[in-house]
Amino acid sequence: MSLAEQLYKLQQVDLELQKKQQELNEVENRLSDNKALVAAESKLASQKEQLEDARKKQKSAEWELEDLQEKVRRIDSKLYSGTTKDPKELVNLEKEVKGLKSQIRLKEDVLLGLMSQVEEIEAEVKTTAEEIKRLKREWEQRQETLGQRKSEVETVLAELRGERNGLGQQIESEALNTYERIKLIRGQAVVKVERGKCQGCHITVPTSQWQKAKAGDLIQCTSCSRILYLE
Ligand SMILES: [Zn+2]
């Protein structure tokens, strides 16, 4: 096997390694991504706060309403017990009752509004809690499938690294250094020559050069410095 061919094979393994490493990174990113769940949980927390607040408001409206009703009851009993004889006082008491009753009507409206608000928020809390349940289920399933995928990719990576080491040991160090140097700059260090052209930069390779490359010499493209490989 020529040196160029050995390097070409090494490059194929390197490319595969790169691909698998990228896949591993993606799998790991997805494994740790729980943004949706975190967002839903914080949404639930704030909805629960709102609910507590609305319930407190409802309770105090109920108490205020009871107070008003109690006041009306007291005046009513005064009015109808016959203990108050003074006509002026009676008129005043009736006025007071009228005023209290209109306050009661307003308070009842407010209370109804608060009750429906509480109901609305309760429904929202329920929906979010269900969403969290679903997200947790999905998260667990994802952990399982992605965990499996991760260990598969890690196995392949370990195999590829082994293969890479084996190939690297067979190649003389000077050629390996040249390969690494070009790889660093060009990304791909070894390219094929097709129809007389370097497939890295598409410049025509002089016949003498590609003939040498074909014979097994380590020849670099004069234009892009990549190592030329002819099958
Ligand atoms: Zn070139």
mmCIF file of C-alpha atoms and ligand atoms in Angstrom:
data_model
loop_
_atom_site.group_PDB
_atom_site.id
_atom_site.type_symbol
_atom_site.label_atom_id
_atom_site.label_comp_id
_atom_site.label_asym_id
_atom_site.label_seq_id
_atom_site.Cartn_x
_atom_site.Cartn_y
_atom_site.Cartn_z
ATOM 1 C CA MET A 1 0.000 0.000 0.000
ATOM 2 C CA SER A 2 1.414 3.407 -0.984
ATOM 3 C CA LEU A 3 1.878 6.110 1.594
ATOM 4 C CA ALA A 4 -0.820 8.249 -0.040
ATOM 5 C CA GLU A 5 -3.218 5.334 0.095
ATOM 6 C CA GLN A 6 -2.441 4.750 3.764
ATOM 7 C CA LEU A 7 -3.046 8.417 4.514
ATOM 8 C CA TYR A 8 -6.234 8.344 2.474
ATOM 9 C CA LYS A 9 -7.504 5.438 4.561
ATOM 10 C CA LEU A 10 -6.476 7.253 7.732
ATOM 11 C CA GLN A 11 -8.389 10.278 6.535
ATOM 12 C CA GLN A 12 -11.514 8.223 5.980
ATOM 13 C CA VAL A 13 -11.307 7.001 9.551
ATOM 14 C CA ASP A 14 -10.705 10.573 10.751
ATOM 15 C CA LEU A 15 -13.771 11.801 8.875
ATOM 16 C CA GLU A 16 -15.862 9.029 10.343
ATOM 17 C CA LEU A 17 -14.504 9.849 13.799
ATOM 18 C CA GLN A 18 -15.434 13.478 13.320
ATOM 19 C CA LYS A 19 -18.941 12.547 12.237
ATOM 20 C CA LYS A 20 -19.471 10.221 15.168
ATOM 21 C CA GLN A 21 -18.059 12.719 17.639
ATOM 22 C CA GLN A 22 -20.521 15.281 16.328
ATOM 23 C CA GLU A 23 -23.342 12.807 16.682
ATOM 24 C CA LEU A 24 -22.277 12.111 20.260
ATOM 25 C CA ASN A 25 -22.299 15.826 21.047
ATOM 26 C CA GLU A 26 -25.792 16.166 19.611
ATOM 27 C CA VAL A 27 -27.070 13.193 21.593
ATOM 28 C CA GLU A 28 -25.527 14.599 24.775
ATOM 29 C CA ASN A 29 -27.063 18.006 24.135
ATOM 30 C CA ARG A 30 -30.476 16.485 23.667
ATOM 31 C CA LEU A 31 -30.027 14.356 26.769
ATOM 32 C CA SER A 32 -29.412 17.385 28.936
ATOM 33 C CA ASP A 33 -32.022 19.596 27.301
ATOM 34 C CA ASN A 34 -34.961 19.965 29.698
ATOM 35 C CA LYS A 35 -35.836 23.558 28.865
ATOM 36 C CA ALA A 36 -39.473 22.767 28.117
ATOM 37 C CA LEU A 37 -39.945 21.027 31.443
ATOM 38 C CA VAL A 38 -38.232 23.774 33.415
ATOM 39 C CA ALA A 39 -40.372 26.394 31.665
ATOM 40 C CA ALA A 40 -43.583 24.483 32.385
ATOM 41 C CA GLU A 41 -42.639 24.070 36.032
ATOM 42 C CA SER A 42 -42.006 27.752 36.493
ATOM 43 C CA LYS A 43 -45.288 28.490 34.711
ATOM 44 C CA LEU A 44 -47.093 26.217 37.156
ATOM 45 C CA ALA A 45 -45.452 27.904 40.132
ATOM 46 C CA SER A 46 -46.588 31.324 39.008
ATOM 47 C CA GLN A 47 -50.104 30.081 38.226
ATOM 48 C CA LYS A 48 -50.335 28.618 41.719
ATOM 49 C CA GLU A 49 -49.325 31.958 43.175
ATOM 50 C CA GLN A 50 -52.016 33.669 41.131
ATOM 51 C CA LEU A 51 -54.540 31.111 42.324
ATOM 52 C CA GLU A 52 -53.658 31.641 45.944
ATOM 53 C CA ASP A 53 -53.957 35.373 45.489
ATOM 54 C CA ALA A 54 -57.350 35.098 43.765
ATOM 55 C CA ARG A 55 -58.650 32.748 46.461
ATOM 56 C CA LYS A 56 -57.613 35.199 49.173
ATOM 57 C CA LYS A 57 -59.444 37.977 47.374
ATOM 58 C CA GLN A 58 -62.508 35.771 47.039
ATOM 59 C CA LYS A 59 -62.439 34.926 50.750
ATOM 60 C CA SER A 60 -62.201 38.538 51.833
ATOM 61 C CA ALA A 61 -65.012 39.531 49.455
ATOM 62 C CA GLU A 62 -67.142 36.785 51.022
ATOM 63 C CA TRP A 63 -66.404 38.129 54.497
ATOM 64 C CA GLU A 64 -67.200 41.665 53.470
ATOM 65 C CA LEU A 65 -70.459 40.470 51.976
ATOM 66 C CA GLU A 66 -71.354 38.610 55.154
ATOM 67 C CA ASP A 67 -70.652 41.749 57.190
ATOM 68 C CA LEU A 68 -72.984 43.778 55.009
ATOM 69 C CA GLN A 69 -75.708 41.133 55.191
ATOM 70 C CA GLU A 70 -75.330 40.984 58.953
ATOM 71 C CA LYS A 71 -75.739 44.754 59.163
ATOM 72 C CA VAL A 72 -78.928 44.565 57.088
ATOM 73 C CA ARG A 73 -80.299 41.794 59.290
ATOM 74 C CA ARG A 74 -79.670 43.835 62.409
ATOM 75 C CA ILE A 75 -81.385 46.932 61.048
ATOM 76 C CA ASP A 76 -84.259 44.847 59.688
ATOM 77 C CA SER A 77 -84.888 43.350 63.096
ATOM 78 C CA LYS A 78 -84.819 46.813 64.609
ATOM 79 C CA LEU A 79 -87.286 48.008 61.975
ATOM 80 C CA TYR A 80 -89.741 45.182 62.353
ATOM 81 C CA SER A 81 -89.477 44.550 66.053
ATOM 82 C CA GLY A 82 -91.502 47.679 66.749
ATOM 83 C CA THR A 83 -89.002 48.996 69.285
ATOM 84 C CA THR A 84 -88.290 52.056 67.174
ATOM 85 C CA LYS A 85 -91.236 54.402 67.122
ATOM 86 C CA ASP A 86 -89.622 57.637 65.994
ATOM 87 C CA PRO A 87 -90.704 58.134 62.313
ATOM 88 C CA LYS A 88 -87.536 60.070 61.504
ATOM 89 C CA GLU A 89 -85.334 57.337 62.813
ATOM 90 C CA LEU A 90 -87.369 54.769 60.895
ATOM 91 C CA VAL A 91 -86.853 56.667 57.668
ATOM 92 C CA ASN A 92 -83.127 56.887 58.376
ATOM 93 C CA LEU A 93 -82.914 53.187 59.061
ATOM 94 C CA GLU A 94 -84.734 52.390 55.834
ATOM 95 C CA LYS A 95 -82.343 54.631 53.936
ATOM 96 C CA GLU A 96 -79.437 52.879 55.533
ATOM 97 C CA VAL A 97 -80.813 49.486 54.511
ATOM 98 C CA LYS A 98 -81.248 50.698 50.963
ATOM 99 C CA GLY A 99 -77.651 51.898 50.871
ATOM 100 C CA LEU A 100 -76.378 48.642 52.326
ATOM 101 C CA LYS A 101 -78.382 46.594 49.823
ATOM 102 C CA SER A 102 -76.899 48.428 46.901
ATOM 103 C CA GLN A 103 -73.451 47.836 48.396
ATOM 104 C CA ILE A 104 -74.365 44.164 48.675
ATOM 105 C CA ARG A 105 -75.327 43.982 45.024
ATOM 106 C CA LEU A 106 -72.008 45.515 44.020
ATOM 107 C CA LYS A 107 -70.096 43.206 46.315
ATOM 108 C CA GLU A 108 -71.956 40.207 44.897
ATOM 109 C CA ASP A 109 -70.901 41.199 41.396
ATOM 110 C CA VAL A 110 -67.320 41.529 42.516
ATOM 111 C CA LEU A 111 -67.519 38.152 44.234
ATOM 112 C CA LEU A 112 -68.934 36.478 41.121
ATOM 113 C CA GLY A 113 -66.093 37.939 39.087
ATOM 114 C CA LEU A 114 -63.547 36.656 41.578
ATOM 115 C CA MET A 115 -65.136 33.217 41.643
ATOM 116 C CA SER A 116 -64.950 32.866 37.902
ATOM 117 C CA GLN A 117 -61.363 34.094 37.997
ATOM 118 C CA VAL A 118 -60.519 31.396 40.530
ATOM 119 C CA GLU A 119 -62.175 28.794 38.325
ATOM 120 C CA GLU A 120 -60.238 29.972 35.300
ATOM 121 C CA ILE A 121 -56.915 29.807 37.095
ATOM 122 C CA GLU A 122 -57.776 26.396 38.541
ATOM 123 C CA ALA A 123 -58.334 25.157 34.990
ATOM 124 C CA GLU A 124 -55.022 26.658 33.892
ATOM 125 C CA VAL A 125 -53.204 24.994 36.786
ATOM 126 C CA LYS A 126 -54.743 21.676 35.829
ATOM 127 C CA THR A 127 -53.687 22.055 32.192
ATOM 128 C CA THR A 128 -50.137 22.971 33.124
ATOM 129 C CA ALA A 129 -49.886 20.100 35.601
ATOM 130 C CA GLU A 130 -50.975 17.710 32.850
ATOM 131 C CA GLU A 131 -48.461 19.245 30.478
ATOM 132 C CA ILE A 132 -45.721 18.687 33.045
ATOM 133 C CA LYS A 133 -46.758 15.074 33.432
ATOM 134 C CA ARG A 134 -46.581 14.588 29.675
ATOM 135 C CA LEU A 135 -43.222 16.353 29.419
ATOM 136 C CA LYS A 136 -41.823 14.201 32.221
ATOM 137 C CA ARG A 137 -42.988 11.058 30.483
ATOM 138 C CA GLU A 138 -41.419 12.209 27.224
ATOM 139 C CA TRP A 139 -38.235 13.141 29.062
ATOM 140 C CA GLU A 140 -37.958 9.680 30.568
ATOM 141 C CA GLN A 141 -38.551 8.008 27.227
ATOM 142 C CA ARG A 142 -35.970 10.264 25.642
ATOM 143 C CA GLN A 143 -33.448 9.488 28.352
ATOM 144 C CA GLU A 144 -33.887 5.838 27.600
ATOM 145 C CA THR A 145 -33.627 5.937 23.798
ATOM 146 C CA LEU A 146 -30.936 8.603 23.754
ATOM 147 C CA GLY A 147 -28.996 6.820 26.479
ATOM 148 C CA GLN A 148 -28.993 3.740 24.298
ATOM 149 C CA ARG A 149 -27.950 5.737 21.249
ATOM 150 C CA LYS A 150 -25.175 7.367 23.252
ATOM 151 C CA SER A 151 -23.614 4.091 24.286
ATOM 152 C CA GLU A 152 -23.868 2.790 20.709
ATOM 153 C CA VAL A 153 -22.063 5.828 19.359
ATOM 154 C CA GLU A 154 -19.447 5.597 22.112
ATOM 155 C CA THR A 155 -18.758 1.997 21.177
ATOM 156 C CA VAL A 156 -18.298 2.920 17.514
ATOM 157 C CA LEU A 157 -16.053 5.822 18.519
ATOM 158 C CA ALA A 158 -13.858 3.538 20.605
ATOM 159 C CA GLU A 159 -13.556 1.131 17.681
ATOM 160 C CA LEU A 160 -12.682 3.931 15.296
ATOM 161 C CA ARG A 161 -10.057 5.292 17.695
ATOM 162 C CA GLY A 162 -8.517 1.852 17.896
ATOM 163 C CA GLU A 163 -8.496 1.585 14.123
ATOM 164 C CA ARG A 164 -7.022 5.078 13.855
ATOM 165 C CA ASN A 165 -4.196 4.252 16.238
ATOM 166 C CA GLY A 166 -3.421 1.066 14.330
ATOM 167 C CA LEU A 167 -3.276 2.882 11.006
ATOM 168 C CA GLY A 168 -1.266 5.742 12.471
ATOM 169 C CA GLN A 169 1.379 3.386 13.784
ATOM 170 C CA GLN A 170 1.900 1.913 10.329
ATOM 171 C CA ILE A 171 2.620 5.297 8.750
ATOM 172 C CA GLU A 172 6.030 6.922 9.014
ATOM 173 C CA SER A 173 5.982 9.891 11.308
ATOM 174 C CA GLU A 174 7.160 12.481 8.786
ATOM 175 C CA ALA A 175 4.287 11.678 6.443
ATOM 176 C CA LEU A 176 1.904 11.662 9.396
ATOM 177 C CA ASN A 177 3.091 15.119 10.437
ATOM 178 C CA THR A 178 2.612 16.440 6.911
ATOM 179 C CA TYR A 179 -0.889 14.980 6.936
ATOM 180 C CA GLU A 180 -1.759 16.564 10.290
ATOM 181 C CA ARG A 181 -0.370 19.929 9.237
ATOM 182 C CA ILE A 182 -2.385 20.075 6.004
ATOM 183 C CA LYS A 183 -5.466 18.742 7.770
ATOM 184 C CA LEU A 184 -5.261 21.574 10.253
ATOM 185 C CA ILE A 185 -5.171 24.201 7.512
ATOM 186 C CA ARG A 186 -7.313 22.605 4.797
ATOM 187 C CA GLY A 187 -9.635 20.363 6.731
ATOM 188 C CA GLN A 188 -9.039 17.560 4.255
ATOM 189 C CA ALA A 189 -5.396 16.625 3.697
ATOM 190 C CA VAL A 190 -5.569 13.896 1.044
ATOM 191 C CA VAL A 191 -7.424 14.359 -2.213
ATOM 192 C CA LYS A 192 -7.905 12.282 -5.291
ATOM 193 C CA VAL A 193 -6.701 13.302 -8.726
ATOM 194 C CA GLU A 194 -9.495 12.894 -11.218
ATOM 195 C CA ARG A 195 -9.224 13.624 -14.928
ATOM 196 C CA GLY A 196 -5.832 15.127 -14.214
ATOM 197 C CA LYS A 197 -7.202 17.625 -11.711
ATOM 198 C CA CYS A 198 -6.591 17.992 -7.993
ATOM 199 C CA GLN A 199 -10.008 17.458 -6.375
ATOM 200 C CA GLY A 200 -9.093 19.859 -3.602
ATOM 201 C CA CYS A 201 -8.513 22.995 -5.678
ATOM 202 C CA HIS A 202 -9.419 21.805 -9.205
ATOM 203 C CA ILE A 203 -6.089 22.876 -10.669
ATOM 204 C CA THR A 204 -4.624 20.635 -13.350
ATOM 205 C CA VAL A 205 -1.829 18.537 -11.914
ATOM 206 C CA PRO A 206 1.266 18.267 -14.136
ATOM 207 C CA THR A 207 1.538 14.801 -15.672
ATOM 208 C CA SER A 208 4.929 14.143 -14.119
ATOM 209 C CA GLN A 209 3.511 14.894 -10.683
ATOM 210 C CA TRP A 210 0.526 12.616 -10.812
ATOM 211 C CA GLN A 211 2.615 9.883 -12.388
ATOM 212 C CA LYS A 212 4.947 10.081 -9.396
ATOM 213 C CA ALA A 213 1.968 10.064 -7.088
ATOM 214 C CA LYS A 214 0.595 7.048 -8.889
ATOM 215 C CA ALA A 215 3.937 5.314 -8.505
ATOM 216 C CA GLY A 216 3.609 5.730 -4.740
ATOM 217 C CA ASP A 217 5.608 8.891 -3.973
ATOM 218 C CA LEU A 218 4.157 11.337 -1.519
ATOM 219 C CA ILE A 219 3.313 14.253 -3.804
ATOM 220 C CA GLN A 220 1.582 17.444 -2.711
ATOM 221 C CA CYS A 221 -0.468 19.628 -5.023
ATOM 222 C CA THR A 222 1.644 22.627 -6.038
ATOM 223 C CA SER A 223 -1.360 24.889 -5.672
ATOM 224 C CA CYS A 224 -3.136 23.798 -2.456
ATOM 225 C CA SER A 225 -0.457 21.596 -0.860
ATOM 226 C CA ARG A 226 -2.856 18.702 -0.337
ATOM 227 C CA ILE A 227 -1.484 15.205 -0.686
ATOM 228 C CA LEU A 228 -2.423 13.722 -4.056
ATOM 229 C CA TYR A 229 -3.875 10.256 -4.188
ATOM 230 C CA LEU A 230 -4.432 8.145 -7.289
ATOM 231 C CA GLU A 231 -6.148 4.797 -7.045
HETATM 232 ZN ZN ZN B 1 -4.801 21.229 -5.147
#
